[in-house]
PDB file of C-alpha atoms in Angstrom:
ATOM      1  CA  UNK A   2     -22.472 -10.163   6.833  1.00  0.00           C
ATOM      2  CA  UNK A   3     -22.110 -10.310   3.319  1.00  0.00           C
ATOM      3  CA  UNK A   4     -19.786  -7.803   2.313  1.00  0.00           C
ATOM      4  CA  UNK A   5     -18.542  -6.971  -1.665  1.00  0.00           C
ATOM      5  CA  UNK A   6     -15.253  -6.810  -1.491  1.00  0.00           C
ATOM      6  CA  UNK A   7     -11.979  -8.817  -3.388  1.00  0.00           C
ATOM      7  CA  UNK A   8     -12.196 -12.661  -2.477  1.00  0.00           C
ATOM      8  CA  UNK A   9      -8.562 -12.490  -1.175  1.00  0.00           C
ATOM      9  CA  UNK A  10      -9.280 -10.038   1.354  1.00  0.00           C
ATOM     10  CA  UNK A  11     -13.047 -11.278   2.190  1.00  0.00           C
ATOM     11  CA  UNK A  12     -11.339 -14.836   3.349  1.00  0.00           C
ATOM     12  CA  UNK A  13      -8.541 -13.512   5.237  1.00  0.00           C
ATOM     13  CA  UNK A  14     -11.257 -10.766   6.820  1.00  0.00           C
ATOM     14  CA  UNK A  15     -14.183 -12.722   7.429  1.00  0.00           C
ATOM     15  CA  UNK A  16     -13.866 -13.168  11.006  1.00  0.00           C
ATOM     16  CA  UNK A  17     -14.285  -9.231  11.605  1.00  0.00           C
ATOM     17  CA  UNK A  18     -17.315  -8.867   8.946  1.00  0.00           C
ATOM     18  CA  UNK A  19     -19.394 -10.925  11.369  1.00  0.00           C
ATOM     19  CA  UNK A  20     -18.274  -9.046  14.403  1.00  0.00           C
ATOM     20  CA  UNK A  21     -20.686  -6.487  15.859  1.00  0.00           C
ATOM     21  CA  UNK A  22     -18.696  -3.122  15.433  1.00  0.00           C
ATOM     22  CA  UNK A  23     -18.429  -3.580  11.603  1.00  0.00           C
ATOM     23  CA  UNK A  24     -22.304  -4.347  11.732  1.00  0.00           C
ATOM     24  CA  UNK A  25     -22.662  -0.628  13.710  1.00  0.00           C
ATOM     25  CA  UNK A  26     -20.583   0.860  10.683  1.00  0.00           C
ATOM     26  CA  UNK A  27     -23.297  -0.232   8.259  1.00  0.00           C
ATOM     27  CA  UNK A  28     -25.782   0.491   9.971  1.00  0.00           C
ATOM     28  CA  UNK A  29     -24.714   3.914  10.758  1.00  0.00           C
ATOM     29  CA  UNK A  30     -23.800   4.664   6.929  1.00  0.00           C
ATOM     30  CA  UNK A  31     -27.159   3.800   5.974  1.00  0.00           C
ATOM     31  CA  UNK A  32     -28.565   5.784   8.327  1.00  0.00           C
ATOM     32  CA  UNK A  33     -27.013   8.828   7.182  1.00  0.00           C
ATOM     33  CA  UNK A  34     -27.475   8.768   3.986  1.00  0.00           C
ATOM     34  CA  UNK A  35     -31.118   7.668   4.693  1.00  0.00           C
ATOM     35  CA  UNK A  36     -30.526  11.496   6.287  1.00  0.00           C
ATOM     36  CA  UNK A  37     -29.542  12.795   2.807  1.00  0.00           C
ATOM     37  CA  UNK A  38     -26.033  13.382   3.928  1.00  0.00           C
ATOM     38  CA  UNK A  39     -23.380  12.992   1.198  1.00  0.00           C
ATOM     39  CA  UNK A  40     -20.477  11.070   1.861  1.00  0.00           C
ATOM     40  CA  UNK A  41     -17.611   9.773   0.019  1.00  0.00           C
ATOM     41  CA  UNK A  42     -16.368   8.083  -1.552  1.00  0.00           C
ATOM     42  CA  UNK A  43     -19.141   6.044  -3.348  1.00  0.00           C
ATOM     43  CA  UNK A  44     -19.801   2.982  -1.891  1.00  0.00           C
ATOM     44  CA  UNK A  45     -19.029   0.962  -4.182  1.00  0.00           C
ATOM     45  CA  UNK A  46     -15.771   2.503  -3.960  1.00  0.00           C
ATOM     46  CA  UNK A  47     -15.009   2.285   0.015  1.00  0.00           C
ATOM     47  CA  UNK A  48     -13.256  -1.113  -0.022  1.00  0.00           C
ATOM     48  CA  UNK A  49     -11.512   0.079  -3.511  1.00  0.00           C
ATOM     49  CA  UNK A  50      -7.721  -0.675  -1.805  1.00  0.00           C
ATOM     50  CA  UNK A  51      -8.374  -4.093  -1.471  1.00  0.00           C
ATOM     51  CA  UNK A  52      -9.976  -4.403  -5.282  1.00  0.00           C
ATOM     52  CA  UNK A  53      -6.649  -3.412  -6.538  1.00  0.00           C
ATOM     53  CA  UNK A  54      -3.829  -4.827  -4.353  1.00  0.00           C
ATOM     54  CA  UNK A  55      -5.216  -8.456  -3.490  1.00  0.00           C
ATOM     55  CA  UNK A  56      -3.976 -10.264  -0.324  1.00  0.00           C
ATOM     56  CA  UNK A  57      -2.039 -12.436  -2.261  1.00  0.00           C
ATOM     57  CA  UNK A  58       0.325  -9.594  -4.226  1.00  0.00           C
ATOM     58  CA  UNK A  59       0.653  -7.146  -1.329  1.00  0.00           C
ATOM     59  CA  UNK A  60       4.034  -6.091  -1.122  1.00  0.00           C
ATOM     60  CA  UNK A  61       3.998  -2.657   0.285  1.00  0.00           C
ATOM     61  CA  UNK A  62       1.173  -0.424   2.570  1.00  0.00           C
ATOM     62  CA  UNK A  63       1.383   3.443   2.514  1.00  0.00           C
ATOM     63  CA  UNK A  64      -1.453   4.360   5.679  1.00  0.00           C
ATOM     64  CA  UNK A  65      -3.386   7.442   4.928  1.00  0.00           C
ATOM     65  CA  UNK A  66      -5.657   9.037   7.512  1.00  0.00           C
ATOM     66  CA  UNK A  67      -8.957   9.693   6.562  1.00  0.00           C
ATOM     67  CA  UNK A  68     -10.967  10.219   2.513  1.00  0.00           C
ATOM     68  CA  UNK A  69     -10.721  13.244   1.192  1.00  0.00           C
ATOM     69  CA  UNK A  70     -13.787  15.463   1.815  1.00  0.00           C
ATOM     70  CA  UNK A  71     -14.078  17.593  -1.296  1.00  0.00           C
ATOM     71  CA  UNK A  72     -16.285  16.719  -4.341  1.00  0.00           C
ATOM     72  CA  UNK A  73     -15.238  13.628  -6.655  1.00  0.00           C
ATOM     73  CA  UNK A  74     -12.132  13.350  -5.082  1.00  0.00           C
ATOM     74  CA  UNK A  75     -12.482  10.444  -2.665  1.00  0.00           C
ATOM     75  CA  UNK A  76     -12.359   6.920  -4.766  1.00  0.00           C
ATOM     76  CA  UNK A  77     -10.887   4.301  -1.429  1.00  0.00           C
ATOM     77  CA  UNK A  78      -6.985   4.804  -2.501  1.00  0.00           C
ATOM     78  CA  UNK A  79      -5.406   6.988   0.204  1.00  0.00           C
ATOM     79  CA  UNK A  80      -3.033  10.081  -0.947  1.00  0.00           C
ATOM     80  CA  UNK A  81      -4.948   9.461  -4.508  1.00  0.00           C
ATOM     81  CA  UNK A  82      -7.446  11.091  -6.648  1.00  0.00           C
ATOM     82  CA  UNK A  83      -9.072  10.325  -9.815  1.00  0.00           C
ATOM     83  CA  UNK A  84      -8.460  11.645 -13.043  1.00  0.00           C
ATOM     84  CA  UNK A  85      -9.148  14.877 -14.092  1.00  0.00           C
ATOM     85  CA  UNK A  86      -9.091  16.265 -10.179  1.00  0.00           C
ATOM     86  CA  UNK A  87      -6.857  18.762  -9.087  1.00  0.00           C
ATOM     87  CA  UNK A  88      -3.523  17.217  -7.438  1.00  0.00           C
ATOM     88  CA  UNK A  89      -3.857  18.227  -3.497  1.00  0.00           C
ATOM     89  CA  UNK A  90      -1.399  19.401  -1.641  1.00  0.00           C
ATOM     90  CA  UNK A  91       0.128  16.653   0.670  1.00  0.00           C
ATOM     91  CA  UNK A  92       0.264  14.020  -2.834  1.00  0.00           C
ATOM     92  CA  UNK A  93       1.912  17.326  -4.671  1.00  0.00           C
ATOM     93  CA  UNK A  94       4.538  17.039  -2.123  1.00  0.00           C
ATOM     94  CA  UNK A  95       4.906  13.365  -2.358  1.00  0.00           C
ATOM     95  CA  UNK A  96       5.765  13.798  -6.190  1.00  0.00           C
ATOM     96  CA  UNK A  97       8.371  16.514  -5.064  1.00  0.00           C
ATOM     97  CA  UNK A  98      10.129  13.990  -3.203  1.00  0.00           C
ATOM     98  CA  UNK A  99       9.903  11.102  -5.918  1.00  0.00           C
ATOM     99  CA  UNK A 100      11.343  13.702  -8.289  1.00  0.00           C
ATOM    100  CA  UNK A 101      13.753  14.331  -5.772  1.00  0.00           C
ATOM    101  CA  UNK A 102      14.281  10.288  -5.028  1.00  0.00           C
ATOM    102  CA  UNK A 103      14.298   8.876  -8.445  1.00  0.00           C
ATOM    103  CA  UNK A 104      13.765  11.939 -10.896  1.00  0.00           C
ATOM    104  CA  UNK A 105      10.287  10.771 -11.386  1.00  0.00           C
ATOM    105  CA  UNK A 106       8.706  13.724 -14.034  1.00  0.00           C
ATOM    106  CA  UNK A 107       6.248  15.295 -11.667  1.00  0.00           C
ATOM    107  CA  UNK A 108       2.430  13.839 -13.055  1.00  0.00           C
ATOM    108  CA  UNK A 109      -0.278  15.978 -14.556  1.00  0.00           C
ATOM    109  CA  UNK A 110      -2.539  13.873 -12.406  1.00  0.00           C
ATOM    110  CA  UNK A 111      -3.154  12.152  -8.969  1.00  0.00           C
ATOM    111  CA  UNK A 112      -4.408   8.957 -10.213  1.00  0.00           C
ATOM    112  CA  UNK A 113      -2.078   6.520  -8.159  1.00  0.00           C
ATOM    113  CA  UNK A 114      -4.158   3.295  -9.592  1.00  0.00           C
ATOM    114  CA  UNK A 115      -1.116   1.905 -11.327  1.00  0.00           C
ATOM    115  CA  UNK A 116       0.924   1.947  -7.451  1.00  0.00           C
ATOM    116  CA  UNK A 117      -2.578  -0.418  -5.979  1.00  0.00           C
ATOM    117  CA  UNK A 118      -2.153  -2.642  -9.003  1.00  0.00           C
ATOM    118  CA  UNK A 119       1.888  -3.594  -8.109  1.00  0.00           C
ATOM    119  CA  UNK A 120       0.432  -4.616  -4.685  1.00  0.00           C
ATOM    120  CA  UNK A 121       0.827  -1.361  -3.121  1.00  0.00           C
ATOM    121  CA  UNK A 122      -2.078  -1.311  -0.312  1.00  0.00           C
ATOM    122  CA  UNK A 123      -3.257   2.430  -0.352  1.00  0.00           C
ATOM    123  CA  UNK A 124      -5.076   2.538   3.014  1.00  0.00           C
ATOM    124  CA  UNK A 125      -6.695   4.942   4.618  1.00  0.00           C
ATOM    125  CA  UNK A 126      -6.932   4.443   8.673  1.00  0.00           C
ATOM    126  CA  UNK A 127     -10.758   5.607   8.100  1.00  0.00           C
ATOM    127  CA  UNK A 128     -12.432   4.305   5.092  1.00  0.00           C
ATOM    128  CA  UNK A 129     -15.543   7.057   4.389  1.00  0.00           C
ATOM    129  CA  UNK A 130     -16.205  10.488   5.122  1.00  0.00           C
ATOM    130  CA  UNK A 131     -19.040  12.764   5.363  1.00  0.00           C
ATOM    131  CA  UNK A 132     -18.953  16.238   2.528  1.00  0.00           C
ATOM    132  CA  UNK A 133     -16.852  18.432   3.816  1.00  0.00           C
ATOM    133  CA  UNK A 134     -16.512  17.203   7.208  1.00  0.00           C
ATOM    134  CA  UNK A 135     -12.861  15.795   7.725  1.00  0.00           C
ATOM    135  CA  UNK A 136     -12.428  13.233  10.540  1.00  0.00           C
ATOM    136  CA  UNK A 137     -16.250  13.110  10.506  1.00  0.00           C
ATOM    137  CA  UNK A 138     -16.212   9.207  10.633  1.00  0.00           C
ATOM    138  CA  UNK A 139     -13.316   8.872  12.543  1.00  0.00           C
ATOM    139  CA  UNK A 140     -14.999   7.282  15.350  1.00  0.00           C
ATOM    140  CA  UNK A 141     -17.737   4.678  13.979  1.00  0.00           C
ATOM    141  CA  UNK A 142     -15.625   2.114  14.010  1.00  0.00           C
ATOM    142  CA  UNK A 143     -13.315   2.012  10.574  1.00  0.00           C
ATOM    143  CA  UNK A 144     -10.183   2.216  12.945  1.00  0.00           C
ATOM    144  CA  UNK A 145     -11.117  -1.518  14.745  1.00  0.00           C
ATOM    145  CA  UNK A 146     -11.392  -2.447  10.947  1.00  0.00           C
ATOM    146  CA  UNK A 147      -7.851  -1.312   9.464  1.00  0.00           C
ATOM    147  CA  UNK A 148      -6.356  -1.918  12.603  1.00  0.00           C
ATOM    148  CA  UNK A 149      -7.723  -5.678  11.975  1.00  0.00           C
ATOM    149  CA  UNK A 150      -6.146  -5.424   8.617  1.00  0.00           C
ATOM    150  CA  UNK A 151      -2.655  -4.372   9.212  1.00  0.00           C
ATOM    151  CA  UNK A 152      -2.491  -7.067  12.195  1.00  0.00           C
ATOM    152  CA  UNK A 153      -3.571 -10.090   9.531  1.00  0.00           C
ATOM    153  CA  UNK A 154      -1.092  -8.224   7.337  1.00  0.00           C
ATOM    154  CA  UNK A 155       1.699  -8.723  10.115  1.00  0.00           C
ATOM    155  CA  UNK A 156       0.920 -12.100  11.095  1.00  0.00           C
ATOM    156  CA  UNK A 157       0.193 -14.039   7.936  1.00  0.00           C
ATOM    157  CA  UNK A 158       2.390 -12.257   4.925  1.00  0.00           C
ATOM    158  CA  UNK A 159       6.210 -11.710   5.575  1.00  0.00           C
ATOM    159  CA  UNK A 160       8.518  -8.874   4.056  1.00  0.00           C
ATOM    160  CA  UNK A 161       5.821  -6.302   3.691  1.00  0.00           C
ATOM    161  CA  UNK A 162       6.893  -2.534   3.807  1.00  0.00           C
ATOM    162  CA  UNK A 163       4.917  -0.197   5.969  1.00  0.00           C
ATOM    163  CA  UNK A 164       5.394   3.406   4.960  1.00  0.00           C
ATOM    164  CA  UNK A 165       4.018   5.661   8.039  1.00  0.00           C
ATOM    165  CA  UNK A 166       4.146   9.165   7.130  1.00  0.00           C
ATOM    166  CA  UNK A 167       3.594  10.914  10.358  1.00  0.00           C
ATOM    167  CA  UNK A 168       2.401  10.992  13.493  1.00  0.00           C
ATOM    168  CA  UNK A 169      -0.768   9.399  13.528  1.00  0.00           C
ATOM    169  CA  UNK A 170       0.551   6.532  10.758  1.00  0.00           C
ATOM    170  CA  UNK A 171       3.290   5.913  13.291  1.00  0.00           C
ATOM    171  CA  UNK A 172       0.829   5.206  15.877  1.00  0.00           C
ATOM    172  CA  UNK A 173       0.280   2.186  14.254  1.00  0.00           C
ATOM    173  CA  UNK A 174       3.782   1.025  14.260  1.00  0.00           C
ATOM    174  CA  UNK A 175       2.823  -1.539  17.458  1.00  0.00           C
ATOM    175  CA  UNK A 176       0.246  -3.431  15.022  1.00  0.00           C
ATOM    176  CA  UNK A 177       3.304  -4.795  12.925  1.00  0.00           C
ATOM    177  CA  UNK A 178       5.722  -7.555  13.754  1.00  0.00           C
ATOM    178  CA  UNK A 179       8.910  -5.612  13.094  1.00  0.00           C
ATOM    179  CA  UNK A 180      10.893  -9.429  13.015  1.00  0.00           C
ATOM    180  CA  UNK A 181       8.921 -10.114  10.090  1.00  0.00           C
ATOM    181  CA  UNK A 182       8.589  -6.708   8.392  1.00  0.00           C
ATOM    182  CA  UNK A 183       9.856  -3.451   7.419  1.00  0.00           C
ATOM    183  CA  UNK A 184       8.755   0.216   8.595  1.00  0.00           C
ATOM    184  CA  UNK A 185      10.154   3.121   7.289  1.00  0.00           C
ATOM    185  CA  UNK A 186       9.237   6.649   8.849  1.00  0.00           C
ATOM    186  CA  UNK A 187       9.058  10.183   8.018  1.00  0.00           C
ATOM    187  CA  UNK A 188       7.091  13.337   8.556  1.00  0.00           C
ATOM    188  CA  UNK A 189       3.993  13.611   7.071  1.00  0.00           C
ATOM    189  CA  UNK A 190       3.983  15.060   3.611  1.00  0.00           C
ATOM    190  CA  UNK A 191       1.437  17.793   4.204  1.00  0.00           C
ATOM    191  CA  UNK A 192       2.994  21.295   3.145  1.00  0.00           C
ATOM    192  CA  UNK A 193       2.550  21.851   7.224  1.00  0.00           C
ATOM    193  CA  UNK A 194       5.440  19.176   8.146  1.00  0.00           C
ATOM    194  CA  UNK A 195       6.891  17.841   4.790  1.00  0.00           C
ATOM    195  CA  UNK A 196      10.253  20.086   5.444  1.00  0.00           C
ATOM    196  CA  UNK A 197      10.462  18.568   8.400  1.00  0.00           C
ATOM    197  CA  UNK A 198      11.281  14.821   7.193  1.00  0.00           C
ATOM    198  CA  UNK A 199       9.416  13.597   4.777  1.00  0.00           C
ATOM    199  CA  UNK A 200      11.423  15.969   1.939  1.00  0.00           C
ATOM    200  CA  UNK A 201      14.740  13.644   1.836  1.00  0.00           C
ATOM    201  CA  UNK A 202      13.582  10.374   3.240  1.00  0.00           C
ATOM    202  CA  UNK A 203      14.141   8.555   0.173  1.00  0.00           C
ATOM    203  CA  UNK A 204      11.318   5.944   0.842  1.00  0.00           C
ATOM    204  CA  UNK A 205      10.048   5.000  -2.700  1.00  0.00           C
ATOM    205  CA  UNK A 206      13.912   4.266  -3.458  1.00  0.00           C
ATOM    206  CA  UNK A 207      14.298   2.419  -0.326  1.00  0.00           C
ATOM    207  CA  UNK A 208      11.809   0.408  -0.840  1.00  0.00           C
ATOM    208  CA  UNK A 209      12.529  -1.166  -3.630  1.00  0.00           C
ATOM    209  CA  UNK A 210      15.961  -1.804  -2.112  1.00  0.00           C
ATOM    210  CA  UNK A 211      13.727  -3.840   0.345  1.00  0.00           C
ATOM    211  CA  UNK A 212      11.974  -5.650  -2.212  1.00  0.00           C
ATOM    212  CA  UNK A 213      14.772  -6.575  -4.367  1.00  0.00           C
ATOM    213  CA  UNK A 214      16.758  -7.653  -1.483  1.00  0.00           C
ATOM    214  CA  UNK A 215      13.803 -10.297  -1.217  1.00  0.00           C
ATOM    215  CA  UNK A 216      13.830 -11.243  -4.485  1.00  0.00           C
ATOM    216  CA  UNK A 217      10.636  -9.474  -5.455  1.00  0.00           C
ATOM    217  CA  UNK A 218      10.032  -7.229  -8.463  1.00  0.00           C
ATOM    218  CA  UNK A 219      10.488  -3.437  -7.379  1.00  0.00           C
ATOM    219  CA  UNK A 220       7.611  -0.931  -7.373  1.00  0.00           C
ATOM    220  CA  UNK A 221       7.551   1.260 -10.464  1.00  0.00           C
ATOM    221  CA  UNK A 222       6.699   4.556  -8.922  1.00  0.00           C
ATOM    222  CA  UNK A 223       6.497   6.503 -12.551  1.00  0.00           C
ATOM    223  CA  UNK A 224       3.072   7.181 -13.756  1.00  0.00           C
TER     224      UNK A 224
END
């Protein structure tokens, strides 16, 4: 299957393009919007992770859950939103805690664009979502796809800093070669567990601490 997304990515993820489960995800996207239901994000915006953090600069993958589900929000970078959209709740918490971490000036938006372009992979575990129905395409197949990518991530890069933010990110701790890589874990930072780890956990800091210690340019979190 020909798919559009960044050449880095399409070589390294050819192999599960042509398998049949990804084919059942197409097809069953086209068939609901054939339906006239709306989902998001765009498409040309589902694969929008990989467009902006190419195989070859990852350095760093913060694992979201599923798209956001309101209007204009979704555009394929987890925790983010584009300009000129109201800042939600769990990435209002996240800027709490760089403020905390490295006195980052809290944003006036939630555009985290310039993170995907340093080779931070902004992932979402589920890549599309129907209008207002969260977890609505949780089970089509998306999770056999990012599951796919953080395994090629483990086995052919080195280095690479997982940040899993709760419990469901942490479930995919067993994907990643922890010999090869880093994990670092906290609570999720949804105002219903943030106080209860992720507030404190110092990640953005700490990983540039990893990345330096490798020789590699740090992550400038301020935006």
């Amino acid at each position: 299957m020909d798919v559009k997304i960044e050449q880095s990515w399409k070589k390294v993820l050819a192999e599960e393009f042509a398998k049949p489960y990804f084919e059942q995800i197409v097809l069953h996207l086209k068939t609901e919007r054939a339906a006239g239901k709306v989902i998001y994000p765009p498409g040309r915006l589902i694969f929008n992770a990989f467009e902006h953090t190419t195989f070859d600069k990852l350095k760093v993958v913060i694992l979201g859950q599923d798209p956001y589900h309101g209007p204009s929000q979704a555009h394929g970078l987890s925790f983010s939103v584009p300009d000129g959209i109201a800042i939600p709740p769990s990435l209002v918490n996240i800027f709490k805690e760089l403020k905390n971490d490295i006195g980052m000036a809290i944003p006036k938006h939630g555009n985290l664009t310039a993170w995907a372009s340093q080779g931070v992979l902004l992932l979402n575990a589920v890549l599309s979502v129907r209008a207002n129905e969260p977890a609505s395409h949780a089970k089509i197949g998306w999770m056999n796809f990012t599951d796919a990518v953080i395994q090629k991530i483990s086995t052919e890069k080195k280095g690479i800093v997982f940040l899993l933010w709760g419990k469901f990110a942490q479930e995919k701790a067993h994907l990643i070669d922890i010999t090869k890589h880093h994990i670092l874990k906290a609570a999720h930072p949804s105002p219903f567990s943030a106080d209860k780890g992720f507030f404190g956990c110092k990640h953005f800091s700490k990983t540039n601490t990893l990345l330096v210690e490798q020789g590699l340019d740090p992550i400038n979190w301020i935006l």
